[in-house]
Amino acid sequence: MISEITLKKLLALEIARKIRHNKIKLHPLRQLFWECTLRCNLYCRHCGSDCKKTTYQKDMPLADFLTVIDSISPHVTPSEVCIIITGGEPLMRADIEECGLALYHKGFPWGIVTNGLYLSRKRLDSLLASGMHSITISLDGLEKEHNWMRGHRESFIRATEAIKMIASEKDLNWDVVTCINRKNYKDLEELKNYLISIGVRNWRIFTVFPVGRAAEDPELQLTNQEYTGLMEFIKLSRKEGRIKINYACEGFLGKYEGEVRDNFYSCGAGVSVASILIDGSISACPSIRSKFYQGNIYRDNFMEIWNNRFENFRNREWMKKDKCAKCNYFRYCEGNGMHLRNNEGKLLICHYNKLRD
């Protein structure tokens, strides 16, 4: 069992809590995700969206999305709102550049999250010419483990080629994101060294949460001992300083708060982060697969929804039940991330408890 959180860290957590609650009052929109397609060129074992190469759900027309952007523009400072195009695999669409150029002319920085399979030199140049500001590439281990996770024998080669290309782009904000599971856990140090060797400066790590395909695959879930080992690896790697490494905003981490990521835990879903899903649903972080929808662009005004709903995201007292009811650290965790709640609001996983057991 981990030791209690130090007094110094508790004081820092109190400050972070006050900052978060002030942000809740203001709820400034800072990230807007667009789930532009559910089509994908891979079949990943951990996919929360259960994406396929073909899907019953048609891609959202670009004009519909840009109409929403036009409705948002008068109410925000565009340069302060990053538009992130995701999926599915966004590069399945041929009009990402058209979208990006429109966003660029409207003053919004924009980026994509991609598996890199279709990121050729020609496509990268086309995206950059359209004003792309940022890009995230997924790499889930060394070759054998990555291809196992992604279900494609060329996925690792293509992803690493994509990483090497973007590493040479000095004006592009980018990072690599890795999903740690039981298969690639043993290779953490070797994977870190490999990423450094191909020019990766920013590495973001997350772990699988049990939704979508991952809910039925025990090989994807770290044991509690492995999870603690992952925290120690990140902590030591950050001290080492050869690569900037952050654990994603997965949940409250007890004594590891402030040591494995740049900030203390805070779930920005519905506070500073929103998303427009493939069917027009207005939600928060696109990692949320439960139906916490607040409206729909085809019948609602986005900014009215953003300003006047999202109550269950901004006031988390309803989460103080079950295991959370008696937790001494609920005031800092506030029930964990919204993506870790099912449709009934039940907590699927508690990272703090994984570190304690």
PDB file of N, CA and C in Angstrom, residues 217-294:
ATOM      1  N   ASP A 217     -11.122  -7.738 -23.183  1.00  0.00           N
ATOM      2  CA  ASP A 217      -9.765  -8.210 -23.462  1.00  0.00           C
ATOM      3  C   ASP A 217      -8.868  -8.023 -22.231  1.00  0.00           C
ATOM      4  N   PRO A 218      -8.724  -9.065 -21.394  1.00  0.00           N
ATOM      5  CA  PRO A 218      -7.941  -8.933 -20.156  1.00  0.00           C
ATOM      6  C   PRO A 218      -6.458  -8.664 -20.388  1.00  0.00           C
ATOM      7  N   GLU A 219      -5.933  -8.990 -21.575  1.00  0.00           N
ATOM      8  CA  GLU A 219      -4.512  -8.753 -21.849  1.00  0.00           C
ATOM      9  C   GLU A 219      -4.180  -7.265 -21.916  1.00  0.00           C
ATOM     10  N   LEU A 220      -5.200  -6.432 -22.027  1.00  0.00           N
ATOM     11  CA  LEU A 220      -4.957  -4.997 -22.159  1.00  0.00           C
ATOM     12  C   LEU A 220      -4.841  -4.282 -20.822  1.00  0.00           C
ATOM     13  N   GLN A 221      -5.331  -4.907 -19.751  1.00  0.00           N
ATOM     14  CA  GLN A 221      -5.386  -4.241 -18.447  1.00  0.00           C
ATOM     15  C   GLN A 221      -4.156  -4.570 -17.615  1.00  0.00           C
ATOM     16  N   LEU A 222      -3.413  -3.545 -17.207  1.00  0.00           N
ATOM     17  CA  LEU A 222      -2.273  -3.750 -16.324  1.00  0.00           C
ATOM     18  C   LEU A 222      -2.734  -4.252 -14.965  1.00  0.00           C
ATOM     19  N   THR A 223      -1.921  -5.125 -14.353  1.00  0.00           N
ATOM     20  CA  THR A 223      -2.176  -5.497 -12.967  1.00  0.00           C
ATOM     21  C   THR A 223      -1.881  -4.283 -12.084  1.00  0.00           C
ATOM     22  N   ASN A 224      -2.317  -4.320 -10.854  1.00  0.00           N
ATOM     23  CA  ASN A 224      -2.031  -3.206  -9.944  1.00  0.00           C
ATOM     24  C   ASN A 224      -0.530  -3.015  -9.749  1.00  0.00           C
ATOM     25  N   GLN A 225       0.201  -4.122  -9.683  1.00  0.00           N
ATOM     26  CA  GLN A 225       1.656  -4.034  -9.523  1.00  0.00           C
ATOM     27  C   GLN A 225       2.297  -3.394 -10.751  1.00  0.00           C
ATOM     28  N   GLU A 226       1.841  -3.777 -11.936  1.00  0.00           N
ATOM     29  CA  GLU A 226       2.369  -3.192 -13.167  1.00  0.00           C
ATOM     30  C   GLU A 226       2.011  -1.713 -13.269  1.00  0.00           C
ATOM     31  N   TYR A 227       0.827  -1.376 -12.819  1.00  0.00           N
ATOM     32  CA  TYR A 227       0.406   0.026 -12.880  1.00  0.00           C
ATOM     33  C   TYR A 227       1.305   0.897 -12.000  1.00  0.00           C
ATOM     34  N   THR A 228       1.619   0.412 -10.814  1.00  0.00           N
ATOM     35  CA  THR A 228       2.550   1.129  -9.948  1.00  0.00           C
ATOM     36  C   THR A 228       3.923   1.211 -10.605  1.00  0.00           C
ATOM     37  N   GLY A 229       4.334   0.125 -11.255  1.00  0.00           N
ATOM     38  CA  GLY A 229       5.605   0.124 -11.965  1.00  0.00           C
ATOM     39  C   GLY A 229       5.638   1.155 -13.078  1.00  0.00           C
ATOM     40  N   LEU A 230       4.516   1.324 -13.757  1.00  0.00           N
ATOM     41  CA  LEU A 230       4.426   2.341 -14.814  1.00  0.00           C
ATOM     42  C   LEU A 230       4.615   3.735 -14.235  1.00  0.00           C
ATOM     43  N   MET A 231       3.987   4.008 -13.099  1.00  0.00           N
ATOM     44  CA  MET A 231       4.145   5.321 -12.470  1.00  0.00           C
ATOM     45  C   MET A 231       5.603   5.574 -12.091  1.00  0.00           C
ATOM     46  N   GLU A 232       6.271   4.543 -11.574  1.00  0.00           N
ATOM     47  CA  GLU A 232       7.676   4.697 -11.211  1.00  0.00           C
ATOM     48  C   GLU A 232       8.543   4.946 -12.443  1.00  0.00           C
ATOM     49  N   PHE A 233       8.222   4.250 -13.534  1.00  0.00           N
ATOM     50  CA  PHE A 233       8.963   4.447 -14.783  1.00  0.00           C
ATOM     51  C   PHE A 233       8.820   5.885 -15.276  1.00  0.00           C
ATOM     52  N   ILE A 234       7.606   6.403 -15.268  1.00  0.00           N
ATOM     53  CA  ILE A 234       7.380   7.771 -15.737  1.00  0.00           C
ATOM     54  C   ILE A 234       8.086   8.768 -14.816  1.00  0.00           C
ATOM     55  N   LYS A 235       7.959   8.557 -13.533  1.00  0.00           N
ATOM     56  CA  LYS A 235       8.582   9.459 -12.546  1.00  0.00           C
ATOM     57  C   LYS A 235      10.100   9.527 -12.754  1.00  0.00           C
ATOM     58  N   LEU A 236      10.731   8.371 -12.898  1.00  0.00           N
ATOM     59  CA  LEU A 236      12.179   8.334 -13.068  1.00  0.00           C
ATOM     60  C   LEU A 236      12.592   8.901 -14.420  1.00  0.00           C
ATOM     61  N   SER A 237      11.808   8.633 -15.461  1.00  0.00           N
ATOM     62  CA  SER A 237      12.127   9.146 -16.793  1.00  0.00           C
ATOM     63  C   SER A 237      12.024  10.662 -16.841  1.00  0.00           C
ATOM     64  N   ARG A 238      11.073  11.224 -16.122  1.00  0.00           N
ATOM     65  CA  ARG A 238      10.950  12.683 -16.073  1.00  0.00           C
ATOM     66  C   ARG A 238      12.175  13.298 -15.386  1.00  0.00           C
ATOM     67  N   LYS A 239      12.649  12.649 -14.344  1.00  0.00           N
ATOM     68  CA  LYS A 239      13.845  13.145 -13.662  1.00  0.00           C
ATOM     69  C   LYS A 239      15.072  13.027 -14.565  1.00  0.00           C
ATOM     70  N   GLU A 240      15.105  11.964 -15.337  1.00  0.00           N
ATOM     71  CA  GLU A 240      16.212  11.732 -16.249  1.00  0.00           C
ATOM     72  C   GLU A 240      16.300  12.835 -17.303  1.00  0.00           C
ATOM     73  N   GLY A 241      15.135  13.259 -17.834  1.00  0.00           N
ATOM     74  CA  GLY A 241      15.070  14.428 -18.707  1.00  0.00           C
ATOM     75  C   GLY A 241      15.465  14.231 -20.161  1.00  0.00           C
ATOM     76  N   ARG A 242      15.620  12.998 -20.619  1.00  0.00           N
ATOM     77  CA  ARG A 242      16.002  12.794 -22.028  1.00  0.00           C
ATOM     78  C   ARG A 242      14.823  12.928 -22.976  1.00  0.00           C
ATOM     79  N   ILE A 243      13.629  12.791 -22.474  1.00  0.00           N
ATOM     80  CA  ILE A 243      12.415  12.950 -23.253  1.00  0.00           C
ATOM     81  C   ILE A 243      11.340  13.483 -22.310  1.00  0.00           C
ATOM     82  N   LYS A 244      10.496  14.397 -22.816  1.00  0.00           N
ATOM     83  CA  LYS A 244       9.424  14.929 -21.988  1.00  0.00           C
ATOM     84  C   LYS A 244       8.273  13.931 -22.003  1.00  0.00           C
ATOM     85  N   ILE A 245       7.987  13.359 -20.867  1.00  0.00           N
ATOM     86  CA  ILE A 245       6.999  12.302 -20.770  1.00  0.00           C
ATOM     87  C   ILE A 245       5.899  12.703 -19.798  1.00  0.00           C
ATOM     88  N   ASN A 246       4.654  12.475 -20.206  1.00  0.00           N
ATOM     89  CA  ASN A 246       3.500  12.808 -19.378  1.00  0.00           C
ATOM     90  C   ASN A 246       2.520  11.658 -19.368  1.00  0.00           C
ATOM     91  N   TYR A 247       1.990  11.378 -18.191  1.00  0.00           N
ATOM     92  CA  TYR A 247       0.862  10.455 -18.112  1.00  0.00           C
ATOM     93  C   TYR A 247      -0.395  11.265 -18.420  1.00  0.00           C
ATOM     94  N   ALA A 248      -1.265  10.689 -19.218  1.00  0.00           N
ATOM     95  CA  ALA A 248      -2.465  11.405 -19.652  1.00  0.00           C
ATOM     96  C   ALA A 248      -3.394  11.703 -18.471  1.00  0.00           C
ATOM     97  N   CYS A 249      -4.450  12.459 -18.743  1.00  0.00           N
ATOM     98  CA  CYS A 249      -5.388  12.858 -17.676  1.00  0.00           C
ATOM     99  C   CYS A 249      -6.343  11.714 -17.356  1.00  0.00           C
ATOM    100  N   GLU A 250      -5.778  10.576 -16.975  1.00  0.00           N
ATOM    101  CA  GLU A 250      -6.570   9.368 -16.754  1.00  0.00           C
ATOM    102  C   GLU A 250      -7.316   9.373 -15.423  1.00  0.00           C
ATOM    103  N   GLY A 251      -6.708   9.939 -14.391  1.00  0.00           N
ATOM    104  CA  GLY A 251      -7.365   9.905 -13.089  1.00  0.00           C
ATOM    105  C   GLY A 251      -6.435  10.383 -11.995  1.00  0.00           C
ATOM    106  N   PHE A 252      -6.975  10.474 -10.783  1.00  0.00           N
ATOM    107  CA  PHE A 252      -6.227  10.916  -9.612  1.00  0.00           C
ATOM    108  C   PHE A 252      -5.238   9.824  -9.200  1.00  0.00           C
ATOM    109  N   LEU A 253      -3.992  10.221  -8.895  1.00  0.00           N
ATOM    110  CA  LEU A 253      -2.907   9.259  -8.706  1.00  0.00           C
ATOM    111  C   LEU A 253      -2.261   9.319  -7.330  1.00  0.00           C
ATOM    112  N   GLY A 254      -2.947   9.896  -6.346  1.00  0.00           N
ATOM    113  CA  GLY A 254      -2.409   9.878  -4.992  1.00  0.00           C
ATOM    114  C   GLY A 254      -1.037  10.514  -4.897  1.00  0.00           C
ATOM    115  N   LYS A 255      -0.095   9.775  -4.330  1.00  0.00           N
ATOM    116  CA  LYS A 255       1.240  10.344  -4.089  1.00  0.00           C
ATOM    117  C   LYS A 255       1.995  10.666  -5.372  1.00  0.00           C
ATOM    118  N   TYR A 256       1.553  10.146  -6.510  1.00  0.00           N
ATOM    119  CA  TYR A 256       2.222  10.434  -7.776  1.00  0.00           C
ATOM    120  C   TYR A 256       1.737  11.727  -8.429  1.00  0.00           C
ATOM    121  N   GLU A 257       0.729  12.364  -7.825  1.00  0.00           N
ATOM    122  CA  GLU A 257       0.283  13.648  -8.363  1.00  0.00           C
ATOM    123  C   GLU A 257       1.443  14.639  -8.357  1.00  0.00           C
ATOM    124  N   GLY A 258       1.590  15.362  -9.465  1.00  0.00           N
ATOM    125  CA  GLY A 258       2.661  16.346  -9.583  1.00  0.00           C
ATOM    126  C   GLY A 258       3.995  15.758  -9.967  1.00  0.00           C
ATOM    127  N   GLU A 259       4.065  14.419 -10.136  1.00  0.00           N
ATOM    128  CA  GLU A 259       5.344  13.775 -10.423  1.00  0.00           C
ATOM    129  C   GLU A 259       5.369  13.013 -11.743  1.00  0.00           C
ATOM    130  N   VAL A 260       4.207  12.733 -12.331  1.00  0.00           N
ATOM    131  CA  VAL A 260       4.184  11.958 -13.575  1.00  0.00           C
ATOM    132  C   VAL A 260       3.536  12.722 -14.733  1.00  0.00           C
ATOM    133  N   ARG A 261       3.132  13.951 -14.492  1.00  0.00           N
ATOM    134  CA  ARG A 261       2.621  14.823 -15.558  1.00  0.00           C
ATOM    135  C   ARG A 261       2.852  16.264 -15.141  1.00  0.00           C
ATOM    136  N   ASP A 262       2.678  17.170 -16.059  1.00  0.00           N
ATOM    137  CA  ASP A 262       3.027  18.572 -15.812  1.00  0.00           C
ATOM    138  C   ASP A 262       2.059  19.273 -14.877  1.00  0.00           C
ATOM    139  N   ASN A 263       0.891  18.712 -14.702  1.00  0.00           N
ATOM    140  CA  ASN A 263      -0.125  19.356 -13.888  1.00  0.00           C
ATOM    141  C   ASN A 263      -0.739  18.345 -12.921  1.00  0.00           C
ATOM    142  N   PHE A 264      -1.455  18.865 -11.939  1.00  0.00           N
ATOM    143  CA  PHE A 264      -2.216  17.989 -11.057  1.00  0.00           C
ATOM    144  C   PHE A 264      -3.472  17.522 -11.782  1.00  0.00           C
ATOM    145  N   TYR A 265      -3.985  16.379 -11.354  1.00  0.00           N
ATOM    146  CA  TYR A 265      -5.138  15.796 -12.039  1.00  0.00           C
ATOM    147  C   TYR A 265      -6.324  16.755 -12.089  1.00  0.00           C
ATOM    148  N   SER A 266      -6.911  16.836 -13.264  1.00  0.00           N
ATOM    149  CA  SER A 266      -8.138  17.594 -13.459  1.00  0.00           C
ATOM    150  C   SER A 266      -8.788  17.099 -14.733  1.00  0.00           C
ATOM    151  N   CYS A 267     -10.073  16.824 -14.686  1.00  0.00           N
ATOM    152  CA  CYS A 267     -10.797  16.393 -15.874  1.00  0.00           C
ATOM    153  C   CYS A 267     -11.397  17.626 -16.542  1.00  0.00           C
ATOM    154  N   GLY A 268     -10.909  17.952 -17.733  1.00  0.00           N
ATOM    155  CA  GLY A 268     -11.374  19.141 -18.444  1.00  0.00           C
ATOM    156  C   GLY A 268     -12.645  18.936 -19.238  1.00  0.00           C
ATOM    157  N   ALA A 269     -13.173  17.715 -19.227  1.00  0.00           N
ATOM    158  CA  ALA A 269     -14.381  17.418 -19.999  1.00  0.00           C
ATOM    159  C   ALA A 269     -15.546  18.290 -19.555  1.00  0.00           C
ATOM    160  N   GLY A 270     -16.101  19.038 -20.483  1.00  0.00           N
ATOM    161  CA  GLY A 270     -17.229  19.901 -20.170  1.00  0.00           C
ATOM    162  C   GLY A 270     -16.860  21.170 -19.428  1.00  0.00           C
ATOM    163  N   VAL A 271     -15.584  21.330 -19.124  1.00  0.00           N
ATOM    164  CA  VAL A 271     -15.081  22.525 -18.438  1.00  0.00           C
ATOM    165  C   VAL A 271     -14.318  23.406 -19.421  1.00  0.00           C
ATOM    166  N   SER A 272     -13.404  22.792 -20.159  1.00  0.00           N
ATOM    167  CA  SER A 272     -12.680  23.504 -21.211  1.00  0.00           C
ATOM    168  C   SER A 272     -12.631  22.698 -22.508  1.00  0.00           C
ATOM    169  N   VAL A 273     -13.148  21.472 -22.446  1.00  0.00           N
ATOM    170  CA  VAL A 273     -13.075  20.554 -23.586  1.00  0.00           C
ATOM    171  C   VAL A 273     -14.473  20.134 -24.021  1.00  0.00           C
ATOM    172  N   ALA A 274     -14.738  20.254 -25.310  1.00  0.00           N
ATOM    173  CA  ALA A 274     -16.008  19.813 -25.883  1.00  0.00           C
ATOM    174  C   ALA A 274     -15.741  19.020 -27.140  1.00  0.00           C
ATOM    175  N   SER A 275     -16.767  18.335 -27.613  1.00  0.00           N
ATOM    176  CA  SER A 275     -16.613  17.601 -28.868  1.00  0.00           C
ATOM    177  C   SER A 275     -17.925  17.577 -29.628  1.00  0.00           C
ATOM    178  N   ILE A 276     -17.783  17.487 -30.935  1.00  0.00           N
ATOM    179  CA  ILE A 276     -18.920  17.271 -31.824  1.00  0.00           C
ATOM    180  C   ILE A 276     -18.741  15.885 -32.422  1.00  0.00           C
ATOM    181  N   LEU A 277     -19.637  14.992 -32.086  1.00  0.00           N
ATOM    182  CA  LEU A 277     -19.511  13.609 -32.511  1.00  0.00           C
ATOM    183  C   LEU A 277     -20.093  13.404 -33.903  1.00  0.00           C
ATOM    184  N   ILE A 278     -19.847  12.237 -34.446  1.00  0.00           N
ATOM    185  CA  ILE A 278     -20.159  11.930 -35.836  1.00  0.00           C
ATOM    186  C   ILE A 278     -21.619  12.190 -36.202  1.00  0.00           C
ATOM    187  N   ASP A 279     -22.537  11.973 -35.253  1.00  0.00           N
ATOM    188  CA  ASP A 279     -23.962  12.161 -35.531  1.00  0.00           C
ATOM    189  C   ASP A 279     -24.466  13.547 -35.149  1.00  0.00           C
ATOM    190  N   GLY A 280     -23.529  14.438 -34.782  1.00  0.00           N
ATOM    191  CA  GLY A 280     -23.901  15.795 -34.395  1.00  0.00           C
ATOM    192  C   GLY A 280     -24.075  15.995 -32.909  1.00  0.00           C
ATOM    193  N   SER A 281     -23.963  14.916 -32.130  1.00  0.00           N
ATOM    194  CA  SER A 281     -24.107  15.047 -30.679  1.00  0.00           C
ATOM    195  C   SER A 281     -23.046  15.983 -30.115  1.00  0.00           C
ATOM    196  N   ILE A 282     -23.463  16.812 -29.174  1.00  0.00           N
ATOM    197  CA  ILE A 282     -22.541  17.719 -28.481  1.00  0.00           C
ATOM    198  C   ILE A 282     -22.169  17.069 -27.163  1.00  0.00           C
ATOM    199  N   SER A 283     -20.896  16.780 -27.004  1.00  0.00           N
ATOM    200  CA  SER A 283     -20.429  16.114 -25.801  1.00  0.00           C
ATOM    201  C   SER A 283     -19.176  16.817 -25.307  1.00  0.00           C
ATOM    202  N   ALA A 284     -18.409  16.134 -24.487  1.00  0.00           N
ATOM    203  CA  ALA A 284     -17.174  16.713 -23.961  1.00  0.00           C
ATOM    204  C   ALA A 284     -15.992  15.978 -24.585  1.00  0.00           C
ATOM    205  N   CYS A 285     -15.087  15.457 -23.790  1.00  0.00           N
ATOM    206  CA  CYS A 285     -13.948  14.715 -24.311  1.00  0.00           C
ATOM    207  C   CYS A 285     -14.427  13.536 -25.158  1.00  0.00           C
ATOM    208  N   PRO A 286     -13.865  13.337 -26.356  1.00  0.00           N
ATOM    209  CA  PRO A 286     -14.333  12.240 -27.213  1.00  0.00           C
ATOM    210  C   PRO A 286     -13.989  10.858 -26.680  1.00  0.00           C
ATOM    211  N   SER A 287     -13.150  10.781 -25.632  1.00  0.00           N
ATOM    212  CA  SER A 287     -12.900   9.487 -24.994  1.00  0.00           C
ATOM    213  C   SER A 287     -14.118   8.986 -24.234  1.00  0.00           C
ATOM    214  N   ILE A 288     -15.054   9.891 -23.974  1.00  0.00           N
ATOM    215  CA  ILE A 288     -16.275   9.496 -23.262  1.00  0.00           C
ATOM    216  C   ILE A 288     -17.169   8.741 -24.233  1.00  0.00           C
ATOM    217  N   ARG A 289     -17.362   7.457 -23.984  1.00  0.00           N
ATOM    218  CA  ARG A 289     -18.215   6.657 -24.858  1.00  0.00           C
ATOM    219  C   ARG A 289     -19.604   6.469 -24.269  1.00  0.00           C
ATOM    220  N   SER A 290     -19.800   6.821 -23.021  1.00  0.00           N
ATOM    221  CA  SER A 290     -21.140   6.781 -22.428  1.00  0.00           C
ATOM    222  C   SER A 290     -21.959   7.945 -22.974  1.00  0.00           C
ATOM    223  N   LYS A 291     -23.252   7.838 -22.853  1.00  0.00           N
ATOM    224  CA  LYS A 291     -24.145   8.784 -23.527  1.00  0.00           C
ATOM    225  C   LYS A 291     -24.439  10.023 -22.673  1.00  0.00           C
ATOM    226  N   PHE A 292     -23.384  10.756 -22.339  1.00  0.00           N
ATOM    227  CA  PHE A 292     -23.545  12.006 -21.600  1.00  0.00           C
ATOM    228  C   PHE A 292     -23.686  13.176 -22.580  1.00  0.00           C
ATOM    229  N   TYR A 293     -24.526  13.001 -23.590  1.00  0.00           N
ATOM    230  CA  TYR A 293     -24.696  14.039 -24.592  1.00  0.00           C
ATOM    231  C   TYR A 293     -25.502  15.197 -24.021  1.00  0.00           C
ATOM    232  N   GLN A 294     -25.172  16.418 -24.469  1.00  0.00           N
ATOM    233  CA  GLN A 294     -25.832  17.611 -23.964  1.00  0.00           C
ATOM    234  C   GLN A 294     -26.765  18.254 -24.985  1.00  0.00           C
TER     235      GLN A 294
END
